[in-house]
Coordinates of C-alpha atoms in Angstrom, one line a residue:
Chain I
M1 CA -110.3 -21.4 -48.7
A2 CA -111.3 -24.9 -47.6
S3 CA -114.3 -26.3 -49.4
C4 CA -117.6 -27.0 -47.8
S5 CA -118.2 -30.7 -47.2
F6 CA -121.6 -30.5 -45.5
E7 CA -124.2 -32.3 -47.5
H8 CA -127.2 -30.1 -46.4
I9 CA -125.6 -26.8 -47.5
P10 CA -126.8 -25.8 -51.0
E11 CA -124.1 -25.5 -53.6
R12 CA -125.0 -21.8 -54.2
L13 CA -123.9 -21.0 -50.6
H14 CA -120.4 -22.6 -50.9
T15 CA -117.7 -20.1 -51.0
N16 CA -115.2 -22.0 -53.1
D17 CA -113.2 -19.4 -55.1
K18 CA -115.8 -16.7 -54.9
P19 CA -114.3 -13.3 -54.1
V20 CA -114.7 -11.3 -50.9
I21 CA -117.0 -8.4 -51.7
N22 CA -115.7 -5.5 -49.6
Q23 CA -118.3 -3.0 -50.8
F24 CA -121.9 -2.8 -49.7
Q25 CA -124.8 -0.9 -51.0
V26 CA -127.3 1.5 -49.4
G27 CA -130.5 -0.4 -49.2
E28 CA -128.8 -3.8 -49.2
H29 CA -130.5 -6.2 -46.8
I30 CA -128.7 -8.0 -44.0
Y31 CA -130.2 -10.8 -42.0
R32 CA -129.7 -11.8 -38.4
R33 CA -131.3 -14.7 -36.6
C34 CA -132.6 -14.3 -33.1
T35 CA -135.1 -15.7 -30.6
Q36 CA -138.7 -14.6 -30.7
E37 CA -138.3 -12.8 -27.3
L38 CA -135.5 -10.6 -28.7
L39 CA -137.1 -9.9 -32.1
D40 CA -137.9 -6.3 -31.1
T41 CA -134.5 -5.7 -29.5
P42 CA -132.0 -8.2 -30.8
F43 CA -129.0 -6.2 -29.8
N44 CA -129.9 -5.4 -26.2
Q45 CA -129.1 -8.8 -24.9
C46 CA -126.0 -9.8 -26.8
N47 CA -122.5 -8.8 -26.2
L48 CA -121.1 -6.4 -28.7
Y49 CA -118.4 -8.3 -30.5
E50 CA -118.3 -10.3 -33.7
L51 CA -122.0 -9.9 -34.5
S52 CA -122.8 -12.4 -37.3
V53 CA -125.2 -11.6 -40.1
N54 CA -125.8 -12.6 -43.7
R55 CA -125.9 -10.2 -46.5
K56 CA -128.3 -10.3 -49.4
G57 CA -125.7 -9.1 -51.9
L58 CA -125.4 -6.2 -54.3
E59 CA -128.2 -5.4 -56.8
G60 CA -127.8 -7.7 -59.7
D61 CA -125.6 -10.0 -57.7
I62 CA -127.8 -11.5 -55.0
I63 CA -125.9 -14.1 -53.0
S64 CA -128.4 -15.2 -50.4
R65 CA -132.0 -15.6 -49.5
E66 CA -133.4 -14.5 -46.2
Q67 CA -134.0 -18.0 -44.9
D68 CA -130.3 -18.9 -45.5
V69 CA -129.4 -17.3 -42.2
L70 CA -131.3 -20.1 -40.4
I71 CA -129.1 -22.8 -41.9
N72 CA -126.8 -24.4 -39.3
I73 CA -123.2 -24.6 -40.6
K74 CA -121.7 -26.0 -37.5
E75 CA -122.1 -29.7 -38.4
N76 CA -123.1 -31.9 -41.2
N77 CA -126.8 -32.4 -41.8
A78 CA -127.7 -30.2 -38.8
P79 CA -131.3 -29.0 -38.7
D80 CA -132.0 -25.4 -39.3
Y81 CA -132.1 -23.1 -36.3
D82 CA -135.6 -22.7 -34.9
L83 CA -135.3 -19.0 -34.6
E84 CA -136.7 -15.8 -36.1
I85 CA -135.2 -13.5 -38.7
C86 CA -134.5 -9.8 -38.1
L87 CA -134.3 -8.0 -41.4
M88 CA -131.9 -5.0 -41.4
E89 CA -131.0 -2.5 -44.1
I90 CA -127.8 -0.7 -44.7
Q91 CA -128.8 3.0 -44.6
E92 CA -125.4 4.8 -44.9
L93 CA -122.0 4.0 -46.2
D94 CA -118.7 5.8 -46.7
N95 CA -119.1 7.5 -50.0
N96 CA -115.6 6.8 -51.3
T97 CA -115.1 3.2 -50.2
L98 CA -118.8 2.1 -50.1
T99 CA -118.0 0.3 -46.8
Y100 CA -119.8 0.6 -43.5
N101 CA -117.6 2.2 -40.9
K102 CA -119.2 4.1 -38.1
E103 CA -117.5 5.9 -35.3
F104 CA -118.9 6.8 -31.8
E105 CA -117.3 9.1 -29.3
S106 CA -117.7 9.4 -25.6
V107 CA -115.9 10.3 -22.4
R108 CA -115.4 7.9 -19.5
N109 CA -113.5 8.7 -16.3
N110 CA -112.5 12.0 -18.0
Q111 CA -110.8 10.0 -20.8
P112 CA -112.1 10.2 -24.4
E113 CA -113.1 6.9 -25.9
I114 CA -113.7 6.1 -29.6
A115 CA -115.6 3.1 -30.8
R116 CA -115.6 2.0 -34.4
M117 CA -118.1 -0.4 -35.9
Q118 CA -117.3 -2.0 -39.2
L119 CA -119.4 -4.4 -41.3
V120 CA -117.2 -6.9 -43.1
H121 CA -117.9 -9.6 -45.6
D122 CA -116.5 -12.6 -44.0
P123 CA -117.3 -15.7 -46.0
D124 CA -117.4 -19.1 -44.4
P125 CA -116.6 -22.1 -46.6
C126 CA -120.3 -23.2 -46.2
M127 CA -121.9 -19.7 -46.1
Y128 CA -120.6 -17.3 -48.7
P129 CA -122.9 -14.4 -47.6
H130 CA -121.7 -14.5 -44.0
C131 CA -120.7 -11.1 -42.6
V132 CA -119.8 -9.7 -39.3
F133 CA -120.1 -6.4 -37.4
R134 CA -116.7 -5.9 -35.8
I135 CA -116.2 -3.3 -33.0
W136 CA -113.0 -1.6 -32.0
L137 CA -112.5 0.4 -28.9
N138 CA -109.7 2.9 -29.1
D139 CA -108.3 0.8 -32.0
V140 CA -108.4 -2.4 -30.0
L141 CA -110.6 -5.1 -31.6
V142 CA -113.3 -6.2 -29.2
T143 CA -113.4 -10.0 -28.8
K144 CA -115.0 -12.5 -26.5
E145 CA -111.8 -12.8 -24.6
N146 CA -111.2 -9.1 -24.0
Y147 CA -114.8 -7.9 -23.8
A148 CA -114.8 -7.4 -20.1
Q149 CA -111.6 -5.4 -20.2
T150 CA -112.6 -3.3 -23.2
I151 CA -116.1 -2.1 -24.1
R152 CA -118.2 -3.7 -21.3
K153 CA -117.9 -0.7 -19.0
S154 CA -118.2 1.8 -21.8
N155 CA -121.9 2.3 -21.2
M156 CA -122.5 5.3 -23.5
L157 CA -120.7 3.8 -26.4
K158 CA -122.6 0.5 -26.1
N159 CA -125.9 2.4 -26.1
M160 CA -124.8 4.4 -29.2
I161 CA -123.8 1.2 -31.0
R162 CA -127.0 -0.6 -30.0
T163 CA -129.0 2.4 -31.2
A164 CA -127.2 2.5 -34.5
L165 CA -127.8 -1.2 -35.0
G166 CA -131.5 -0.9 -33.9
K167 CA -132.0 1.9 -36.5
M168 CA -131.0 -0.5 -39.2
I169 CA -133.8 -2.9 -38.4
V170 CA -136.6 -2.6 -40.9
Q171 CA -138.7 -5.6 -40.1
R172 CA -139.0 -8.2 -37.4
R173 CA -140.3 -11.3 -39.0
I174 CA -141.5 -14.7 -37.9
S175 CA -139.6 -17.4 -39.8
Q176 CA -141.5 -19.5 -42.3
S177 CA -141.3 -22.6 -40.2
Q178 CA -143.5 -20.9 -37.6
T179 CA -146.3 -20.2 -40.1
Chain V
M1 CA -160.9 5.8 -13.6
N2 CA -162.8 8.8 -14.9
N3 CA -160.5 8.8 -17.9
E4 CA -161.2 5.1 -18.6
T5 CA -165.0 5.7 -18.4
S6 CA -164.9 8.7 -20.7
H7 CA -162.7 6.7 -23.1
I8 CA -165.3 3.9 -23.2
T9 CA -168.1 6.3 -23.7
R10 CA -166.3 8.1 -26.5
K11 CA -165.5 4.8 -28.2
E12 CA -169.2 3.8 -28.2
E13 CA -170.2 7.2 -29.6
L14 CA -167.7 6.9 -32.5
A15 CA -168.8 3.3 -33.2
Q16 CA -172.2 4.7 -34.1
S17 CA -170.9 6.2 -37.3
Q18 CA -172.3 4.3 -40.2
V19 CA -169.5 5.3 -42.5
F20 CA -166.4 5.3 -40.2
G21 CA -167.6 3.3 -37.2
S22 CA -165.5 0.2 -38.0
E23 CA -162.4 2.3 -38.7
Y24 CA -162.8 4.2 -35.4
L25 CA -163.1 0.9 -33.5
K26 CA -160.1 -0.6 -35.2
K27 CA -158.0 2.4 -34.4
L28 CA -159.1 2.7 -30.8
D29 CA -158.6 -1.0 -30.3
E30 CA -155.0 -0.7 -31.6
D31 CA -154.4 2.0 -28.9
T32 CA -155.9 0.0 -26.0
V33 CA -153.0 -2.4 -25.4
P34 CA -153.1 -3.9 -22.0
S35 CA -151.7 -1.7 -19.3
V36 CA -148.6 -3.2 -17.7
S37 CA -149.3 -6.6 -19.2
N38 CA -149.8 -9.5 -16.8
Y39 CA -149.9 -7.2 -13.8
S40 CA -152.7 -5.1 -12.4
D41 CA -150.4 -2.8 -10.5
V42 CA -147.2 -0.9 -11.2
Q43 CA -146.1 -2.0 -7.7
E44 CA -146.3 -5.7 -8.8
I45 CA -143.8 -5.1 -11.7
F46 CA -141.6 -3.2 -9.3
N47 CA -141.6 -6.1 -6.9
A48 CA -141.1 -8.6 -9.6
I49 CA -138.0 -6.9 -10.9
F50 CA -136.5 -6.8 -7.4
V51 CA -137.4 -10.5 -6.8
E52 CA -136.1 -11.7 -10.1
Y53 CA -132.9 -9.8 -10.5
R54 CA -129.9 -9.1 -8.3
L55 CA -129.6 -5.4 -8.8
S56 CA -126.8 -3.0 -7.9
K57 CA -127.5 -0.2 -5.4
F58 CA -127.4 2.3 -8.3
Q59 CA -130.0 0.3 -10.2
R60 CA -132.3 0.0 -7.2
T61 CA -132.1 3.7 -6.6
A62 CA -132.9 4.4 -10.3
L63 CA -135.7 1.9 -10.3
F64 CA -137.3 3.6 -7.3
Q65 CA -137.2 6.9 -9.2
I66 CA -138.7 5.6 -12.4
F67 CA -141.5 3.8 -10.7
K68 CA -142.2 7.0 -8.8
G69 CA -142.7 8.6 -12.2
F70 CA -145.0 5.7 -13.3
E71 CA -147.1 6.2 -10.2
E72 CA -147.4 9.9 -10.9
I73 CA -148.7 9.1 -14.4
R74 CA -151.1 6.5 -13.1
Y75 CA -152.7 8.5 -10.3
N76 CA -152.2 12.1 -11.3
L77 CA -152.2 12.2 -15.1
D78 CA -153.8 9.4 -17.0
P79 CA -153.7 5.7 -16.1
I80 CA -154.4 4.7 -19.7
K81 CA -151.0 6.2 -20.7
L82 CA -149.4 3.5 -18.5
K83 CA -149.1 0.9 -21.3
S84 CA -147.6 -2.5 -21.5
F85 CA -143.8 -2.8 -21.2
D86 CA -141.2 -5.5 -20.7
F87 CA -138.0 -5.8 -18.8
N88 CA -134.9 -7.9 -18.5
L89 CA -131.4 -8.0 -17.3
N90 CA -128.9 -8.6 -20.0
N91 CA -125.5 -10.3 -20.0
D92 CA -123.7 -7.1 -19.0
G93 CA -125.9 -6.8 -15.9
E94 CA -127.8 -3.9 -17.5
L95 CA -131.5 -3.6 -16.5
L96 CA -133.6 -2.8 -19.5
L97 CA -137.2 -1.5 -19.5
F98 CA -138.6 -1.4 -23.0
R99 CA -141.9 -1.0 -24.8
K100 CA -143.0 -0.9 -28.4
S101 CA -145.7 1.3 -29.8
S102 CA -147.0 1.9 -33.3
F103 CA -144.2 4.5 -33.6
G104 CA -141.2 2.6 -32.5
I105 CA -139.3 1.1 -29.5
T106 CA -138.5 3.1 -26.4
T107 CA -135.9 1.7 -24.0
I108 CA -134.5 2.8 -20.7
V109 CA -131.1 1.1 -19.9
I110 CA -130.0 1.3 -16.2
H111 CA -126.4 0.2 -16.1
E112 CA -124.9 -1.4 -13.0
E113 CA -123.3 1.9 -12.0
E114 CA -123.2 5.6 -13.1
D115 CA -125.1 5.6 -16.3
I116 CA -128.7 5.5 -17.5
A117 CA -129.8 5.9 -21.1
L118 CA -133.1 6.6 -22.7
S119 CA -133.5 5.7 -26.4
F120 CA -136.3 5.8 -28.9
I121 CA -135.8 4.1 -32.2
P122 CA -138.7 4.9 -34.6
Y123 CA -140.0 2.5 -37.2
Q124 CA -140.2 5.4 -39.7
P125 CA -136.8 6.7 -40.8
T126 CA -138.2 10.2 -41.1
M127 CA -138.9 10.3 -37.3
E128 CA -136.2 11.4 -35.0
T129 CA -134.1 8.9 -33.1
V130 CA -133.7 9.8 -29.4
L131 CA -130.7 8.9 -27.3
E132 CA -130.2 10.6 -24.0
F133 CA -127.9 9.9 -21.1
T134 CA -127.9 10.8 -17.4
Q135 CA -126.1 9.8 -14.2
D136 CA -128.8 11.2 -12.0
P137 CA -131.5 8.7 -11.0
A138 CA -133.8 11.6 -10.2
Q139 CA -133.9 12.3 -13.9
L140 CA -135.8 9.1 -14.3
T141 CA -139.0 10.5 -12.8
I142 CA -139.1 12.9 -15.7
W143 CA -138.1 10.2 -18.2
A144 CA -141.0 8.1 -17.0
Y145 CA -143.2 10.4 -19.0
S146 CA -140.9 10.1 -22.1
F147 CA -141.1 6.4 -21.8
F148 CA -144.8 6.5 -22.6
A149 CA -144.8 9.5 -24.7
R150 CA -144.5 7.8 -28.1

Protein backbone atom coordinates (compact mmCIF):
# COMPACT_ATOMS: atom_id res chain seq x y z
CA MET A 1 0.00 0.00 0.00
CA ALA A 2 1.18 3.54 -0.73
CA SER A 3 2.47 5.36 2.30
CA CYS A 4 0.79 8.35 3.88
CA SER A 5 2.45 11.65 2.98
CA PHE A 6 0.12 14.01 4.83
CA GLU A 7 1.93 15.88 7.57
CA HIS A 8 -1.05 16.34 9.87
CA ILE A 9 -1.82 12.60 10.14
CA PRO A 10 -0.30 11.02 13.27
CA GLU A 11 2.17 8.24 12.55
CA ARG A 12 0.09 5.76 14.56
CA LEU A 13 -2.70 6.07 11.98
CA HIS A 14 -0.47 5.33 8.98
CA THR A 15 -1.22 1.93 7.52
CA ASN A 16 2.27 1.17 6.13
CA ASP A 17 2.67 -2.61 6.36
CA LYS A 18 0.06 -3.23 9.01
CA PRO A 19 -2.25 -6.16 8.29
CA VAL A 20 -5.91 -6.01 7.41
CA ILE A 21 -7.83 -7.30 10.42
CA ASN A 22 -10.73 -9.27 9.00
CA GLN A 23 -12.16 -10.19 12.36
CA PHE A 24 -14.15 -8.00 14.69
CA GLN A 25 -15.18 -8.36 18.30
CA VAL A 26 -18.56 -8.19 20.01
CA GLY A 27 -18.47 -4.99 21.99
CA GLU A 28 -15.92 -3.37 19.69
CA HIS A 29 -16.67 0.29 19.13
CA ILE A 30 -16.97 1.86 15.73
CA TYR A 31 -17.19 5.56 15.08
CA ARG A 32 -19.04 7.52 12.45
CA ARG A 33 -19.00 11.26 11.99
CA CYS A 34 -22.18 13.12 11.18
CA THR A 35 -23.81 16.52 11.47
CA GLN A 36 -25.47 17.54 14.69
CA GLU A 37 -28.87 17.48 12.99
CA LEU A 38 -28.43 13.82 12.12
CA LEU A 39 -26.89 12.74 15.40
CA ASP A 40 -30.04 10.89 16.46
CA THR A 41 -30.71 9.31 13.09
CA PRO A 42 -27.41 9.31 11.17
CA PHE A 43 -28.50 6.66 8.68
CA ASN A 44 -31.92 8.03 7.75
CA GLN A 45 -30.53 10.69 5.45
CA CYS A 46 -27.58 8.99 3.78
CA ASN A 47 -27.69 6.65 0.83
CA LEU A 48 -26.94 3.08 1.77
CA TYR A 49 -23.68 2.28 0.08
CA GLU A 50 -20.05 2.38 1.25
CA LEU A 51 -20.79 3.72 4.71
CA SER A 52 -17.46 4.77 6.17
CA VAL A 53 -16.64 4.29 9.83
CA ASN A 54 -13.53 3.86 11.98
CA ARG A 55 -13.03 0.87 14.21
CA LYS A 56 -11.55 1.02 17.68
CA GLY A 57 -9.73 -2.28 17.35
CA LEU A 58 -9.69 -5.60 19.13
CA GLU A 59 -9.20 -5.77 22.87
CA GLY A 60 -5.51 -5.52 23.56
CA ASP A 61 -4.86 -4.06 20.11
CA ILE A 62 -6.55 -0.68 20.04
CA ILE A 63 -5.87 1.05 16.75
CA SER A 64 -7.81 4.29 16.98
CA ARG A 65 -9.26 6.88 19.28
CA GLU A 66 -12.77 8.22 18.93
CA GLN A 67 -11.63 11.65 17.75
CA ASP A 68 -9.61 10.14 14.88
CA VAL A 69 -12.80 9.84 12.83
CA LEU A 70 -12.87 13.64 12.56
CA ILE A 71 -9.44 13.81 10.92
CA ASN A 72 -9.62 14.88 7.30
CA ILE A 73 -7.54 12.57 5.11
CA LYS A 74 -8.51 14.13 1.79
CA GLU A 75 -5.70 16.67 1.59
CA ASN A 76 -2.52 17.66 3.35
CA ASN A 77 -2.91 19.75 6.52
CA ALA A 78 -6.67 19.84 6.16
CA PRO A 79 -8.52 20.91 9.30
CA ASP A 80 -10.57 18.38 11.19
CA TYR A 81 -14.20 17.95 10.22
CA ASP A 82 -16.43 20.15 12.33
CA LEU A 83 -18.88 17.34 12.95
CA GLU A 84 -20.21 15.15 15.72
CA ILE A 85 -19.35 11.57 16.52
CA CYS A 86 -21.82 8.74 16.59
CA LEU A 87 -20.57 5.90 18.75
CA MET A 88 -21.66 2.45 17.64
CA GLU A 89 -21.01 -0.97 19.06
CA ILE A 90 -20.81 -4.33 17.32
CA GLN A 91 -23.42 -6.49 18.98
CA GLU A 92 -23.39 -9.65 16.92
CA LEU A 93 -20.94 -11.52 14.72
CA ASP A 94 -20.74 -14.74 12.77
CA ASN A 95 -19.57 -17.19 15.42
CA ASN A 96 -17.18 -19.03 13.12
CA THR A 97 -15.55 -16.24 11.18
CA LEU A 98 -15.99 -13.39 13.71
CA THR A 99 -17.06 -11.17 10.85
CA TYR A 100 -20.13 -8.99 10.54
CA ASN A 101 -22.45 -10.25 7.82
CA LYS A 102 -26.14 -9.61 8.16
CA GLU A 103 -28.83 -10.66 5.72
CA PHE A 104 -32.25 -9.16 5.17
CA GLU A 105 -35.06 -10.65 3.13
CA SER A 106 -38.07 -9.05 1.54
CA VAL A 107 -40.42 -9.33 -1.41
CA ARG A 108 -40.93 -6.60 -3.97
CA ASN A 109 -43.21 -6.87 -6.98
CA ASN A 110 -43.72 -10.51 -6.01
CA GLN A 111 -40.00 -11.13 -6.37
CA PRO A 112 -37.84 -12.13 -3.40
CA GLU A 113 -34.98 -9.81 -2.57
CA ILE A 114 -32.01 -10.42 -0.33
CA ALA A 115 -29.74 -7.70 0.95
CA ARG A 116 -26.49 -8.40 2.70
CA MET A 117 -24.60 -5.92 4.82
CA GLN A 118 -20.95 -6.57 5.60
CA LEU A 119 -18.53 -4.63 7.76
CA VAL A 120 -15.05 -4.69 6.27
CA HIS A 121 -11.74 -3.39 7.58
CA ASP A 122 -10.65 -1.21 4.69
CA PRO A 123 -7.45 0.64 5.66
CA ASP A 124 -6.57 3.87 3.94
CA PRO A 125 -2.85 4.77 3.73
CA CYS A 126 -3.52 7.61 6.18
CA MET A 127 -6.25 5.98 8.26
CA TYR A 128 -5.49 2.43 9.31
CA PRO A 129 -8.73 2.01 11.33
CA HIS A 130 -10.96 2.90 8.37
CA CYS A 131 -13.79 0.43 7.76
CA VAL A 132 -16.80 0.38 5.52
CA PHE A 133 -20.29 -1.10 5.64
CA ARG A 134 -20.86 -2.61 2.20
CA ILE A 135 -24.29 -3.61 1.00
CA TRP A 136 -25.20 -6.15 -1.64
CA LEU A 137 -28.62 -6.57 -3.21
CA ASN A 138 -29.16 -10.00 -4.70
CA ASP A 139 -25.38 -10.42 -4.80
CA VAL A 140 -24.79 -7.13 -6.60
CA LEU A 141 -22.61 -4.69 -4.68
CA VAL A 142 -24.49 -1.42 -4.19
CA THR A 143 -22.42 1.56 -5.31
CA LYS A 144 -22.99 5.25 -5.87
CA GLU A 145 -23.28 4.59 -9.58
CA ASN A 146 -25.86 1.82 -9.43
CA TYR A 147 -27.76 2.92 -6.30
CA ALA A 148 -30.83 4.14 -8.18
CA GLN A 149 -31.06 0.88 -10.11
CA THR A 150 -30.45 -1.41 -7.17
CA ILE A 151 -31.56 -0.80 -3.60
CA ARG A 152 -33.12 2.66 -3.88
CA LYS A 153 -36.59 1.28 -4.53
CA SER A 154 -36.28 -1.62 -2.08
CA ASN A 155 -38.03 0.24 0.67
CA MET A 156 -38.46 -2.59 3.14
CA LEU A 157 -34.85 -3.68 2.85
CA LYS A 158 -33.63 -0.13 3.36
CA ASN A 159 -35.72 0.19 6.49
CA MET A 160 -34.36 -3.11 7.79
CA ILE A 161 -30.80 -2.02 7.14
CA ARG A 162 -31.31 1.39 8.73
CA THR A 163 -32.89 -0.22 11.76
CA ALA A 164 -30.01 -2.67 12.10
CA LEU A 165 -27.52 0.19 11.91
CA GLY A 166 -29.56 2.29 14.32
CA LYS A 167 -29.56 -0.52 16.86
CA MET A 168 -25.78 -0.44 16.91
CA ILE A 169 -25.71 3.17 18.08
CA VAL A 170 -24.88 3.36 21.74
CA GLN A 171 -24.17 7.02 22.16
CA ARG A 172 -24.62 10.19 20.27
CA ARG A 173 -21.91 12.52 21.34
CA ILE A 174 -20.94 16.12 20.80
CA SER A 175 -17.33 16.33 19.65
CA GLN A 176 -14.76 17.80 22.00
CA SER A 177 -14.34 20.84 19.77
CA GLN A 178 -17.86 21.87 20.62
CA THR A 179 -17.32 21.86 24.39
CA MET B 1 -56.98 21.57 28.49
CA ASN B 2 -58.44 19.84 31.57
CA ASN B 3 -55.63 17.36 31.37
CA GLU B 4 -53.01 20.09 31.35
CA THR B 5 -54.61 21.76 34.40
CA SER B 6 -54.73 18.53 36.38
CA HIS B 7 -51.12 17.85 35.40
CA ILE B 8 -50.01 21.23 36.75
CA THR B 9 -52.01 20.75 39.95
CA ARG B 10 -50.56 17.31 40.51
CA LYS B 11 -47.05 18.61 39.88
CA GLU B 12 -47.52 21.27 42.55
CA GLU B 13 -48.85 18.72 45.02
CA LEU B 14 -45.90 16.40 44.48
CA ALA B 15 -43.44 19.27 44.82
CA GLN B 16 -44.64 19.75 48.40
CA SER B 17 -42.91 16.54 49.46
CA GLN B 18 -39.97 17.51 51.63
CA VAL B 19 -38.06 14.32 50.92
CA PHE B 20 -38.84 13.65 47.24
CA GLY B 21 -40.20 16.95 46.01
CA SER B 22 -37.12 17.85 43.97
CA GLU B 23 -36.99 14.39 42.41
CA TYR B 24 -40.64 14.54 41.43
CA LEU B 25 -40.14 17.95 39.81
CA LYS B 26 -37.07 16.73 37.97
CA LYS B 27 -38.93 13.72 36.61
CA LEU B 28 -42.01 15.67 35.65
CA ASP B 29 -39.93 18.34 33.93
CA GLU B 30 -38.19 15.63 31.88
CA ASP B 31 -41.59 14.48 30.68
CA THR B 32 -42.89 17.91 29.75
CA VAL B 33 -41.01 18.40 26.51
CA PRO B 34 -42.57 21.04 24.32
CA SER B 35 -45.53 19.80 22.36
CA VAL B 36 -44.87 19.88 18.62
CA SER B 37 -41.89 22.18 19.04
CA ASN B 38 -41.96 25.57 17.36
CA TYR B 39 -45.61 25.16 16.46
CA SER B 40 -48.71 25.71 18.49
CA ASP B 41 -50.90 23.66 16.23
CA VAL B 42 -50.63 20.28 14.56
CA GLN B 43 -52.12 21.92 11.49
CA GLU B 44 -49.12 24.25 11.25
CA ILE B 45 -46.72 21.33 11.01
CA PHE B 46 -48.96 19.72 8.44
CA ASN B 47 -48.93 22.88 6.34
CA ALA B 48 -45.18 23.36 6.80
CA ILE B 49 -44.42 19.91 5.43
CA PHE B 50 -46.60 20.52 2.40
CA VAL B 51 -45.02 23.91 1.78
CA GLU B 52 -41.45 22.79 2.28
CA TYR B 53 -41.46 19.53 0.36
CA ARG B 54 -42.69 18.32 -2.98
CA LEU B 55 -44.48 15.15 -1.97
CA SER B 56 -45.87 12.34 -4.07
CA LYS B 57 -49.59 11.66 -4.13
CA PHE B 58 -49.05 8.60 -1.94
CA GLN B 59 -47.12 10.66 0.59
CA ARG B 60 -49.78 13.36 0.69
CA THR B 61 -52.47 10.76 1.30
CA ALA B 62 -50.42 9.12 4.01
CA LEU B 63 -49.71 12.45 5.66
CA PHE B 64 -53.42 13.27 5.79
CA GLN B 65 -54.05 10.02 7.60
CA ILE B 66 -51.34 10.43 10.18
CA PHE B 67 -52.28 13.94 11.03
CA LYS B 68 -55.86 12.78 11.35
CA GLY B 69 -54.53 10.47 14.03
CA PHE B 70 -52.60 13.31 15.65
CA GLU B 71 -55.75 15.41 15.77
CA GLU B 72 -57.64 12.56 17.42
CA ILE B 73 -54.95 12.33 20.07
CA ARG B 74 -54.96 16.07 20.60
CA TYR B 75 -58.68 16.59 20.92
CA ASN B 76 -60.09 13.25 22.04
CA LEU B 77 -57.34 11.60 24.07
CA ASP B 78 -54.68 13.72 25.74
CA PRO B 79 -53.00 16.75 24.13
CA ILE B 80 -50.00 16.31 26.40
CA LYS B 81 -49.22 13.07 24.58
CA LEU B 82 -48.62 15.07 21.40
CA LYS B 83 -44.95 15.63 22.03
CA SER B 84 -42.27 17.29 19.99
CA PHE B 85 -41.19 15.62 16.78
CA ASP B 86 -39.12 16.42 13.70
CA PHE B 87 -39.44 15.74 10.03
CA ASN B 88 -37.39 15.81 6.88
CA LEU B 89 -37.25 14.52 3.34
CA ASN B 90 -34.15 12.45 2.69
CA ASN B 91 -32.09 11.97 -0.47
CA ASP B 92 -34.33 9.12 -1.60
CA GLY B 93 -37.44 11.28 -1.43
CA GLU B 94 -38.65 9.51 1.70
CA LEU B 95 -40.58 11.61 4.20
CA LEU B 96 -39.48 10.90 7.74
CA LEU B 97 -41.30 11.85 10.90
CA PHE B 98 -39.25 11.05 13.97
CA ARG B 99 -39.13 11.71 17.65
CA LYS B 100 -36.92 10.71 20.49
CA SER B 101 -38.03 9.96 24.02
CA SER B 102 -36.24 8.75 27.08
CA PHE B 103 -36.81 5.21 25.76
CA GLY B 104 -35.58 5.52 22.20
CA ILE B 105 -36.30 6.86 18.75
CA THR B 106 -39.55 6.32 16.88
CA THR B 107 -39.67 6.94 13.14
CA ILE B 108 -42.35 6.81 10.50
CA VAL B 109 -40.97 6.57 6.98
CA ILE B 110 -43.34 7.39 4.13
CA HIS B 111 -41.76 6.33 0.85
CA GLU B 112 -42.62 7.97 -2.42
CA GLU B 113 -44.94 5.14 -3.29
CA GLU B 114 -46.33 1.93 -1.87
CA ASP B 115 -44.58 1.55 1.43
CA ILE B 116 -44.74 3.03 4.91
CA ALA B 117 -42.64 1.88 7.84
CA LEU B 118 -42.83 2.40 11.58
CA SER B 119 -39.73 1.76 13.62
CA PHE B 120 -38.81 2.07 17.25
CA ILE B 121 -35.15 1.67 18.22
CA PRO B 122 -34.74 1.54 22.00
CA TYR B 123 -31.75 2.92 23.83
CA GLN B 124 -31.75 -0.11 26.11
CA PRO B 125 -30.83 -3.31 24.25
CA THR B 126 -33.19 -5.24 26.53
CA MET B 127 -36.20 -3.40 25.09
CA GLU B 128 -37.76 -4.72 21.94
CA THR B 129 -37.03 -3.10 18.58
CA VAL B 130 -40.12 -2.50 16.48
CA LEU B 131 -40.24 -2.48 12.69
CA GLU B 132 -43.59 -2.67 10.94
CA PHE B 133 -44.64 -2.13 7.36
CA THR B 134 -47.85 -1.26 5.60
CA GLN B 135 -49.00 -0.15 2.19
CA ASP B 136 -52.29 1.18 3.50
CA PRO B 137 -52.20 4.87 4.45
CA ALA B 138 -55.28 4.30 6.61
CA GLN B 139 -53.06 2.29 8.95
CA LEU B 140 -51.30 5.53 9.83
CA THR B 141 -54.24 6.77 11.85
CA ILE B 142 -53.55 3.86 14.18
CA TRP B 143 -49.79 4.28 13.97
CA ALA B 144 -50.20 7.88 15.12
CA TYR B 145 -50.84 6.45 18.57
CA SER B 146 -47.78 4.20 18.35
CA PHE B 147 -45.70 7.20 17.33
CA PHE B 148 -46.24 8.76 20.75
CA ALA B 149 -46.59 5.59 22.77
CA ARG B 150 -42.97 5.30 23.87
